[in-house]
PDB file of C-alpha atoms in Angstrom:
ATOM      1  CA  MET D 205       0.004  -0.126   0.230  1.00 39.00           C
ATOM      2  CA  PHE D 206       2.666   2.424   1.155  1.00 36.00           C
ATOM      3  CA  GLU D 207       4.656   1.730  -2.381  1.00 41.00           C
ATOM      4  CA  LYS D 208       1.827   2.132  -4.152  1.00 40.00           C
ATOM      5  CA  ALA D 209       0.832   5.455  -2.922  1.00 41.00           C
ATOM      6  CA  MET D 210       4.477   6.530  -2.986  1.00 42.00           C
ATOM      7  CA  ASN D 211       4.448   5.762  -6.828  1.00 48.00           C
ATOM      8  CA  ARG D 212       1.063   7.303  -7.677  1.00 47.00           C
ATOM      9  CA  PRO D 213       1.566  10.671  -9.042  1.00 48.00           C
ATOM     10  CA  SER D 214       0.115  13.567  -6.846  1.00 50.00           C
ATOM     11  CA  ALA D 215      -2.494  16.092  -7.695  1.00 50.00           C
ATOM     12  CA  ALA D 216       0.328  18.694  -7.907  1.00 47.00           C
ATOM     13  CA  ASN D 217       2.561  16.484 -10.022  1.00 57.00           C
ATOM     14  CA  HIS D 218      -0.164  15.757 -12.445  1.00 53.00           C
ATOM     15  CA  GLU D 219      -0.911  19.471 -12.384  1.00 63.00           C
ATOM     16  CA  GLU D 220       2.510  20.290 -13.465  1.00 62.00           C
ATOM     17  CA  LEU D 221       2.418  17.552 -16.093  1.00 59.00           C
ATOM     18  CA  VAL D 222      -0.339  19.221 -17.593  1.00 63.00           C
ATOM     19  CA  SER D 223       1.230  22.788 -17.303  1.00 72.00           C
ATOM     20  CA  ALA D 224       4.270  21.593 -19.417  1.00 70.00           C
ATOM     21  CA  PHE D 225       2.374  19.666 -21.808  1.00 69.00           C
ATOM     22  CA  LEU D 226       0.704  22.379 -22.381  1.00 81.00           C
ATOM     23  CA  ALA D 227       3.323  24.719 -22.465  1.00 83.00           C
ATOM     24  CA  VAL D 228       5.216  22.551 -25.067  1.00 81.00           C
ATOM     25  CA  ARG D 229       2.042  22.994 -27.492  1.00 87.00           C
ATOM     26  CA  ARG D 230       2.085  26.763 -26.949  1.00 89.00           C
ATOM     27  CA  SER D 231       5.609  26.961 -27.795  1.00 88.00           C
ATOM     28  CA  ILE D 232       4.993  25.128 -31.124  1.00 91.00           C
ATOM     29  CA  GLY D 233       2.065  27.487 -32.113  1.00 91.00           C
ATOM     30  CA  LEU D 234       4.037  30.630 -31.242  1.00 91.00           C
ATOM     31  CA  ALA D 235       6.943  29.788 -32.938  1.00 91.00           C
ATOM     32  CA  GLY D 236       4.951  29.079 -35.826  1.00 92.00           C
ATOM     33  CA  LEU D 237       3.008  32.446 -35.797  1.00 93.00           C
ATOM     34  CA  GLY D 238       5.903  34.408 -34.993  1.00 92.00           C
ATOM     35  CA  LEU D 239       8.022  32.926 -38.618  1.00 94.00           C
ATOM     36  CA  PRO D 240       5.930  34.714 -40.812  1.00 93.00           C
ATOM     37  CA  VAL D 241       5.353  37.742 -38.955  1.00 93.00           C
ATOM     38  CA  LEU D 242       9.032  38.374 -38.412  1.00 93.00           C
ATOM     39  CA  LEU D 243      10.080  37.733 -41.882  1.00 93.00           C
ATOM     40  CA  TYR D 244       7.274  40.252 -43.139  1.00 92.00           C
ATOM     41  CA  PHE D 245       8.643  42.847 -40.673  1.00 91.00           C
ATOM     42  CA  GLN D 246      11.920  42.272 -41.620  1.00 89.00           C
ATOM     43  CA  ALA D 247      11.165  42.711 -45.532  1.00 88.00           C
ATOM     44  CA  ARG D 248       8.710  45.704 -45.272  1.00 84.00           C
ATOM     45  CA  VAL D 249      10.076  47.908 -42.642  1.00 82.00           C
ATOM     46  CA  ILE D 250      13.711  46.975 -41.892  1.00 80.00           C
ATOM     47  CA  ASP D 251      14.431  46.112 -45.708  1.00 75.00           C
ATOM     48  CA  GLY D 252      12.217  48.696 -47.084  1.00 74.00           C
ATOM     49  CA  GLY D 253      10.012  46.727 -49.040  1.00 73.00           C
ATOM     50  CA  VAL D 254      12.335  44.122 -50.492  1.00 80.00           C
ATOM     51  CA  MET D 255      10.070  40.621 -49.927  1.00 87.00           C
ATOM     52  CA  GLN D 256      11.032  37.362 -50.900  1.00 89.00           C
ATOM     53  CA  SER D 257       9.183  35.214 -53.472  1.00 89.00           C
ATOM     54  CA  SER D 258       8.886  32.489 -50.616  1.00 92.00           C
ATOM     55  CA  ILE D 259       9.241  31.976 -46.615  1.00 94.00           C
ATOM     56  CA  SER D 260      12.285  29.988 -47.499  1.00 91.00           C
ATOM     57  CA  GLY D 261      13.396  32.522 -49.937  1.00 89.00           C
ATOM     58  CA  PHE D 262      14.525  34.209 -46.146  1.00 91.00           C
ATOM     59  CA  TYR D 263      17.159  31.888 -45.906  1.00 89.00           C
ATOM     60  CA  HIS D 264      19.339  33.548 -48.131  1.00 85.00           C
ATOM     61  CA  THR D 265      19.155  37.066 -46.759  1.00 86.00           C
ATOM     62  CA  THR D 266      19.782  38.895 -43.050  1.00 87.00           C
ATOM     63  CA  MET D 267      16.842  36.676 -41.489  1.00 90.00           C
ATOM     64  CA  GLY D 268      18.639  33.219 -42.531  1.00 88.00           C
ATOM     65  CA  ASP D 269      19.617  32.598 -38.971  1.00 90.00           C
ATOM     66  CA  VAL D 270      16.086  33.940 -38.129  1.00 92.00           C
ATOM     67  CA  PHE D 271      14.418  31.359 -40.378  1.00 93.00           C
ATOM     68  CA  VAL D 272      16.733  28.364 -39.500  1.00 93.00           C
ATOM     69  CA  GLY D 273      16.237  28.875 -35.803  1.00 93.00           C
ATOM     70  CA  ILE D 274      12.546  28.751 -35.720  1.00 94.00           C
ATOM     71  CA  LEU D 275      12.133  26.030 -37.931  1.00 95.00           C
ATOM     72  CA  VAL D 276      14.702  23.770 -36.086  1.00 94.00           C
ATOM     73  CA  ALA D 277      12.858  25.090 -32.588  1.00 94.00           C
ATOM     74  CA  ILE D 278       9.905  23.724 -34.014  1.00 95.00           C
ATOM     75  CA  GLY D 279      11.124  20.601 -35.482  1.00 95.00           C
ATOM     76  CA  VAL D 280      12.571  19.902 -31.926  1.00 93.00           C
ATOM     77  CA  PHE D 281       9.562  20.466 -30.278  1.00 91.00           C
ATOM     78  CA  LEU D 282       7.448  18.363 -32.545  1.00 93.00           C
ATOM     79  CA  ILE D 283       9.906  15.192 -32.058  1.00 93.00           C
ATOM     80  CA  SER D 284       9.725  15.758 -28.224  1.00 89.00           C
ATOM     81  CA  TYR D 285       6.122  15.775 -28.197  1.00 89.00           C
ATOM     82  CA  VAL D 286       3.984  12.659 -27.330  1.00 82.00           C
ATOM     83  CA  GLY D 287       0.856  13.455 -27.346  1.00 80.00           C
ATOM     84  CA  HIS D 288      -2.293  11.391 -26.351  1.00 78.00           C
ATOM     85  CA  LEU D 289      -1.605   7.750 -25.848  1.00 75.00           C
ATOM     86  CA  PRO D 290      -3.014   5.689 -28.579  1.00 75.00           C
ATOM     87  CA  ASN D 291      -6.296   3.757 -28.498  1.00 74.00           C
ATOM     88  CA  GLU D 292      -6.249   0.050 -29.412  1.00 73.00           C
ATOM     89  CA  GLY D 293      -5.976  -0.088 -32.805  1.00 70.00           C
ATOM     90  CA  ASP D 294      -4.897   3.291 -34.004  1.00 75.00           C
ATOM     91  CA  ARG D 295      -2.654   3.618 -36.900  1.00 80.00           C
ATOM     92  CA  ILE D 296      -2.272   7.004 -36.831  1.00 85.00           C
ATOM     93  CA  THR D 297      -0.955   8.462 -33.320  1.00 89.00           C
ATOM     94  CA  ASP D 298       0.348  11.910 -32.073  1.00 90.00           C
ATOM     95  CA  TRP D 299       3.770  10.446 -31.654  1.00 91.00           C
ATOM     96  CA  TRP D 300       4.540   9.109 -35.130  1.00 93.00           C
ATOM     97  CA  VAL D 301       3.072  12.347 -37.032  1.00 95.00           C
ATOM     98  CA  SER D 302       4.724  15.073 -34.449  1.00 94.00           C
ATOM     99  CA  THR D 303       8.151  12.902 -35.028  1.00 95.00           C
ATOM    100  CA  ILE D 304       7.879  13.085 -39.100  1.00 96.00           C
ATOM    101  CA  GLY D 305       6.649  16.293 -38.757  1.00 96.00           C
ATOM    102  CA  GLY D 306       9.711  17.410 -36.782  1.00 96.00           C
ATOM    103  CA  ILE D 307      11.874  15.999 -38.632  1.00 97.00           C
ATOM    104  CA  ALA D 308      10.509  17.701 -41.818  1.00 97.00           C
ATOM    105  CA  ALA D 309      10.855  20.992 -40.293  1.00 96.00           C
ATOM    106  CA  VAL D 310      14.306  20.444 -39.782  1.00 95.00           C
ATOM    107  CA  GLY D 311      14.578  18.997 -43.378  1.00 92.00           C
ATOM    108  CA  VAL D 312      13.160  22.496 -44.605  1.00 93.00           C
ATOM    109  CA  ALA D 313      15.872  24.253 -42.323  1.00 91.00           C
ATOM    110  CA  ILE D 314      19.106  22.197 -43.215  1.00 87.00           C
ATOM    111  CA  PHE D 315      18.437  21.754 -46.889  1.00 86.00           C
ATOM    112  CA  PRO D 316      17.565  25.283 -48.078  1.00 84.00           C
ATOM    113  CA  THR D 317      15.870  26.363 -51.257  1.00 83.00           C
ATOM    114  CA  LEU D 318      17.454  27.596 -54.414  1.00 78.00           C
ATOM    115  CA  PRO D 319      18.583  31.258 -54.080  1.00 76.00           C
ATOM    116  CA  GLU D 320      16.582  33.254 -56.632  1.00 74.00           C
ATOM    117  CA  TYR D 321      20.008  34.101 -58.785  1.00 70.00           C
ATOM    118  CA  VAL D 322      20.408  30.286 -59.421  1.00 68.00           C
ATOM    119  CA  SER D 323      19.306  29.156 -62.769  1.00 68.00           C
ATOM    120  CA  CYS D 324      19.853  25.632 -63.360  1.00 69.00           C
ATOM    121  CA  PRO D 325      21.754  23.751 -64.970  1.00 63.00           C
ATOM    122  CA  SER D 326      23.789  26.651 -65.798  1.00 59.00           C
ATOM    123  CA  THR D 327      24.742  28.034 -62.496  1.00 56.00           C
ATOM    124  CA  SER D 328      27.968  26.253 -61.342  1.00 59.00           C
ATOM    125  CA  PRO D 329      28.003  25.160 -57.713  1.00 54.00           C
ATOM    126  CA  PRO D 330      28.011  27.684 -55.009  1.00 54.00           C
ATOM    127  CA  THR D 331      31.967  28.414 -53.584  1.00 47.00           C
ATOM    128  CA  ILE D 332      30.536  28.324 -49.920  1.00 47.00           C
ATOM    129  CA  ILE D 333      28.424  25.621 -48.983  1.00 49.00           C
ATOM    130  CA  GLN D 334      25.074  26.614 -47.047  1.00 57.00           C
ATOM    131  CA  GLY D 335      23.311  24.200 -45.217  1.00 58.00           C
ATOM    132  CA  ILE D 336      23.131  20.523 -46.454  1.00 60.00           C
ATOM    133  CA  VAL D 337      24.070  21.512 -50.479  1.00 60.00           C
ATOM    134  CA  ILE D 338      26.580  19.212 -52.515  1.00 57.00           C
ATOM    135  CA  HIS D 339      25.214  20.994 -55.820  1.00 57.00           C
ATOM    136  CA  TRP D 340      22.274  23.617 -55.890  1.00 62.00           C
ATOM    137  CA  CYS D 341      20.934  21.764 -59.163  1.00 68.00           C
ATOM    138  CA  THR D 342      21.007  18.319 -58.467  1.00 68.00           C
ATOM    139  CA  TRP D 343      18.461  16.168 -56.612  1.00 71.00           C
ATOM    140  CA  TRP D 344      19.670  17.500 -53.162  1.00 72.00           C
ATOM    141  CA  ALA D 345      17.545  20.615 -54.245  1.00 73.00           C
ATOM    142  CA  GLY D 346      14.155  18.687 -54.189  1.00 82.00           C
ATOM    143  CA  ILE D 347      14.490  17.534 -50.666  1.00 87.00           C
ATOM    144  CA  HIS D 348      13.628  20.884 -49.591  1.00 88.00           C
ATOM    145  CA  PHE D 349      10.399  20.840 -51.546  1.00 90.00           C
ATOM    146  CA  LEU D 350       9.831  17.065 -50.213  1.00 93.00           C
ATOM    147  CA  ALA D 351      10.563  17.972 -46.426  1.00 94.00           C
ATOM    148  CA  ALA D 352       7.732  20.999 -46.587  1.00 94.00           C
ATOM    149  CA  ALA D 353       5.249  19.235 -48.284  1.00 95.00           C
ATOM    150  CA  VAL D 354       5.686  16.124 -45.608  1.00 96.00           C
ATOM    151  CA  PHE D 355       5.671  19.131 -42.754  1.00 96.00           C
ATOM    152  CA  TYR D 356       2.197  20.610 -44.168  1.00 96.00           C
ATOM    153  CA  VAL D 357       0.566  17.458 -44.766  1.00 96.00           C
ATOM    154  CA  CYS D 358       1.492  16.359 -41.056  1.00 96.00           C
ATOM    155  CA  MET D 359       0.408  19.465 -39.741  1.00 96.00           C
ATOM    156  CA  ALA D 360      -3.074  18.919 -41.412  1.00 96.00           C
ATOM    157  CA  ILE D 361      -3.353  15.473 -39.975  1.00 95.00           C
ATOM    158  CA  PHE D 362      -3.274  16.618 -36.675  1.00 95.00           C
ATOM    159  CA  CYS D 363      -5.818  19.434 -37.116  1.00 95.00           C
ATOM    160  CA  LEU D 364      -8.602  16.975 -39.259  1.00 95.00           C
ATOM    161  CA  LEU D 365      -7.741  13.914 -37.483  1.00 92.00           C
ATOM    162  CA  LEU D 366      -5.804  14.028 -34.185  1.00 92.00           C
ATOM    163  CA  PHE D 367      -6.776  17.143 -32.466  1.00 91.00           C
ATOM    164  CA  PRO D 368     -10.498  17.029 -32.644  1.00 91.00           C
ATOM    165  CA  ARG D 369     -10.515  13.052 -31.761  1.00 87.00           C
ATOM    166  CA  ASN D 370     -11.960  12.102 -28.411  1.00 81.00           C
ATOM    167  CA  LYS D 371     -11.168   9.661 -26.019  1.00 78.00           C
ATOM    168  CA  GLN D 372     -13.390   6.980 -27.789  1.00 76.00           C
ATOM    169  CA  GLY D 373     -10.804   7.698 -30.839  1.00 76.00           C
ATOM    170  CA  GLU D 374     -14.061   9.266 -32.753  1.00 82.00           C
ATOM    171  CA  VAL D 375     -13.360  12.717 -34.897  1.00 83.00           C
ATOM    172  CA  LYS D 376     -15.883  15.221 -33.770  1.00 86.00           C
ATOM    173  CA  TYR D 377     -15.249  18.391 -35.492  1.00 88.00           C
ATOM    174  CA  PHE D 378     -18.287  20.701 -34.301  1.00 86.00           C
ATOM    175  CA  ASP D 379     -18.865  19.520 -30.822  1.00 81.00           C
ATOM    176  CA  GLU D 380     -16.563  22.069 -29.151  1.00 80.00           C
ATOM    177  CA  ALA D 381     -15.593  25.430 -30.411  1.00 79.00           C
ATOM    178  CA  GLY D 382     -11.895  24.235 -30.211  1.00 85.00           C
ATOM    179  CA  ASN D 383     -12.670  21.200 -32.420  1.00 90.00           C
ATOM    180  CA  THR D 384     -14.377  23.966 -35.026  1.00 93.00           C
ATOM    181  CA  VAL D 385     -11.120  25.661 -34.962  1.00 93.00           C
ATOM    182  CA  TYR D 386      -8.985  22.562 -35.940  1.00 94.00           C
ATOM    183  CA  PHE D 387     -11.229  21.846 -38.741  1.00 95.00           C
ATOM    184  CA  ILE D 388     -11.448  25.404 -40.055  1.00 95.00           C
ATOM    185  CA  CYS D 389      -7.129  25.295 -39.445  1.00 95.00           C
ATOM    186  CA  GLY D 390      -6.808  22.083 -41.464  1.00 96.00           C
ATOM    187  CA  VAL D 391      -9.071  23.396 -44.480  1.00 96.00           C
ATOM    188  CA  LEU D 392      -6.975  26.203 -44.383  1.00 97.00           C
ATOM    189  CA  LEU D 393      -3.488  24.036 -44.323  1.00 97.00           C
ATOM    190  CA  LEU D 394      -5.031  21.903 -47.238  1.00 96.00           C
ATOM    191  CA  VAL D 395      -5.802  25.119 -49.519  1.00 96.00           C
ATOM    192  CA  ALA D 396      -2.460  25.848 -48.797  1.00 96.00           C
ATOM    193  CA  ILE D 397      -1.008  22.651 -50.019  1.00 95.00           C
ATOM    194  CA  PHE D 398      -3.287  22.699 -53.089  1.00 95.00           C
ATOM    195  CA  GLY D 399      -2.685  25.959 -53.965  1.00 94.00           C
ATOM    196  CA  LEU D 400       0.980  25.781 -54.025  1.00 93.00           C
ATOM    197  CA  LEU D 401       0.597  22.366 -55.877  1.00 93.00           C
ATOM    198  CA  ILE D 402      -1.368  24.037 -58.749  1.00 94.00           C
ATOM    199  CA  PHE D 403       1.405  26.883 -58.548  1.00 93.00           C
ATOM    200  CA  PHE D 404       4.234  24.302 -59.162  1.00 89.00           C
ATOM    201  CA  PHE D 405       2.609  23.371 -62.682  1.00 91.00           C
ATOM    202  CA  ILE D 406       1.914  26.750 -63.977  1.00 93.00           C
ATOM    203  CA  LYS D 407       4.478  29.048 -62.494  1.00 87.00           C
ATOM    204  CA  GLU D 408       6.016  29.099 -66.227  1.00 86.00           C
ATOM    205  CA  THR D 409       2.895  30.269 -67.427  1.00 90.00           C
ATOM    206  CA  GLY D 410       1.767  34.221 -67.889  1.00 89.00           C
ATOM    207  CA  LEU D 411      -0.811  33.488 -64.944  1.00 90.00           C
ATOM    208  CA  GLY D 412       2.073  32.016 -62.662  1.00 85.00           C
ATOM    209  CA  MET D 413       4.456  34.999 -63.478  1.00 88.00           C
ATOM    210  CA  ASN D 414       1.761  37.347 -62.430  1.00 91.00           C
ATOM    211  CA  LEU D 415       0.897  35.375 -59.208  1.00 90.00           C
ATOM    212  CA  ALA D 416       4.904  35.074 -58.561  1.00 87.00           C
ATOM    213  CA  ALA D 417       5.250  38.900 -58.841  1.00 87.00           C
ATOM    214  CA  LYS D 418       2.732  39.255 -56.001  1.00 89.00           C
ATOM    215  CA  ASN D 419       4.594  37.067 -53.654  1.00 90.00           C
ATOM    216  CA  PHE D 420       1.975  34.236 -54.090  1.00 93.00           C
ATOM    217  CA  VAL D 421       4.250  31.327 -52.689  1.00 93.00           C
ATOM    218  CA  PHE D 422       4.853  33.487 -49.353  1.00 94.00           C
ATOM    219  CA  TRP D 423       1.255  34.269 -48.751  1.00 94.00           C
ATOM    220  CA  PHE D 424      -0.039  30.667 -49.085  1.00 95.00           C
ATOM    221  CA  GLU D 425       2.893  29.519 -46.977  1.00 95.00           C
ATOM    222  CA  ALA D 426       2.229  31.909 -44.327  1.00 95.00           C
ATOM    223  CA  LEU D 427      -1.205  31.111 -44.385  1.00 96.00           C
ATOM    224  CA  GLY D 428      -0.264  26.922 -43.915  1.00 95.00           C
ATOM    225  CA  VAL D 429       2.201  28.342 -41.040  1.00 95.00           C
ATOM    226  CA  VAL D 430      -0.204  30.567 -39.477  1.00 95.00           C
ATOM    227  CA  ALA D 431      -3.229  28.078 -39.461  1.00 95.00           C
ATOM    228  CA  PHE D 432      -0.782  25.342 -38.134  1.00 94.00           C
ATOM    229  CA  ALA D 433       0.100  27.928 -35.144  1.00 94.00           C
ATOM    230  CA  VAL D 434      -3.425  28.915 -34.306  1.00 95.00           C
ATOM    231  CA  ALA D 435      -4.176  25.054 -34.158  1.00 94.00           C
ATOM    232  CA  TRP D 436      -1.293  24.439 -31.856  1.00 93.00           C
ATOM    233  CA  LEU D 437      -2.195  27.298 -29.743  1.00 93.00           C
ATOM    234  CA  THR D 438      -5.894  26.688 -29.569  1.00 93.00           C
ATOM    235  CA  LYS D 439      -4.560  22.835 -28.136  1.00 90.00           C
ATOM    236  CA  GLY D 440      -2.368  24.238 -25.469  1.00 88.00           C
ATOM    237  CA  ASN D 441      -5.240  26.789 -24.349  1.00 83.00           C
ATOM    238  CA  ILE D 442      -3.368  29.699 -24.881  1.00 75.00           C
ATOM    239  CA  LEU D 443      -6.342  32.327 -23.603  1.00 64.00           C
ATOM    240  CA  ALA D 444      -6.590  30.258 -20.453  1.00 58.00           C
ATOM    241  CA  GLY D 445      -2.793  30.686 -19.955  1.00 46.00           C
ATOM    242  CA  ILE D 446      -3.006  34.635 -20.533  1.00 42.00           C
ATOM    243  CA  GLY D 447      -6.179  34.577 -18.112  1.00 43.00           C
ATOM    244  CA  ASN D 448      -4.528  32.465 -15.687  1.00 45.00           C
ATOM    245  CA  LEU D 449      -1.562  34.855 -15.933  1.00 37.00           C
ATOM    246  CA  LEU D 450      -3.083  37.780 -15.431  1.00 39.00           C
ATOM    247  CA  SER D 451      -5.136  36.582 -12.586  1.00 40.00           C
ATOM    248  CA  SER D 452      -1.870  35.699 -10.693  1.00 39.00           C
ATOM    249  CA  ASN D 453      -0.820  38.906 -11.460  1.00 39.00           C
ATOM    250  CA  GLU D 454      -3.544  40.619 -10.001  1.00 38.00           C
ATOM    251  CA  ARG D 455      -3.490  38.387  -6.526  1.00 34.00           C
ATOM    252  CA  THR D 456       0.373  39.722  -6.587  1.00 31.00           C
TER     253      THR D 456
END
């Protein structure tokens, strides 16, 4: 009896574990939300309106370290995220999806996209190797886009299949306000994925060039990242966290 009581977590310990669990979710969401905001602020305010064609394009600017740092942070948080224990028979689990998504996020950072000045196959290899790049114009360049696609798909799976799932393993989108948020974020992620996919096939056409001139890729990537961030902040119960912080300040 005594040993069981000693091994059983106390209410205080349980509350600490829950707080740490929520903190990880909030950290993932805040990091994701900060990425496009910081990059846009840098481009419009500090660099005098010099935008990049995509979020990944900022790798080759003064914001390259910020881009890599935030993505690696998101990746580490996702890899360390355990999530809910799976029900018997579950094939898609929080741990598997977050781990794959985290590895993909790190891959986006360390396998950079091509600089805008590179025109394959005429461009020679860079004299300074940035990230894991053997040659800009080999298949290595495709790893960046594959990693980005895997990351977006994993985040859509979280929003549409994992976050709104109840204890019985049923996906309920409209039973709770939070579940509705996850559904909307999941749909926005799918819009971003398919929008970017369509652009890939039309980028050499007149319409594609017009869209590129309006930073179409940046805005659709930002849409997906913000949707992902809002979903994780909602799952992290960010509003309750802010409320608790304010109430604790009032008590002091």
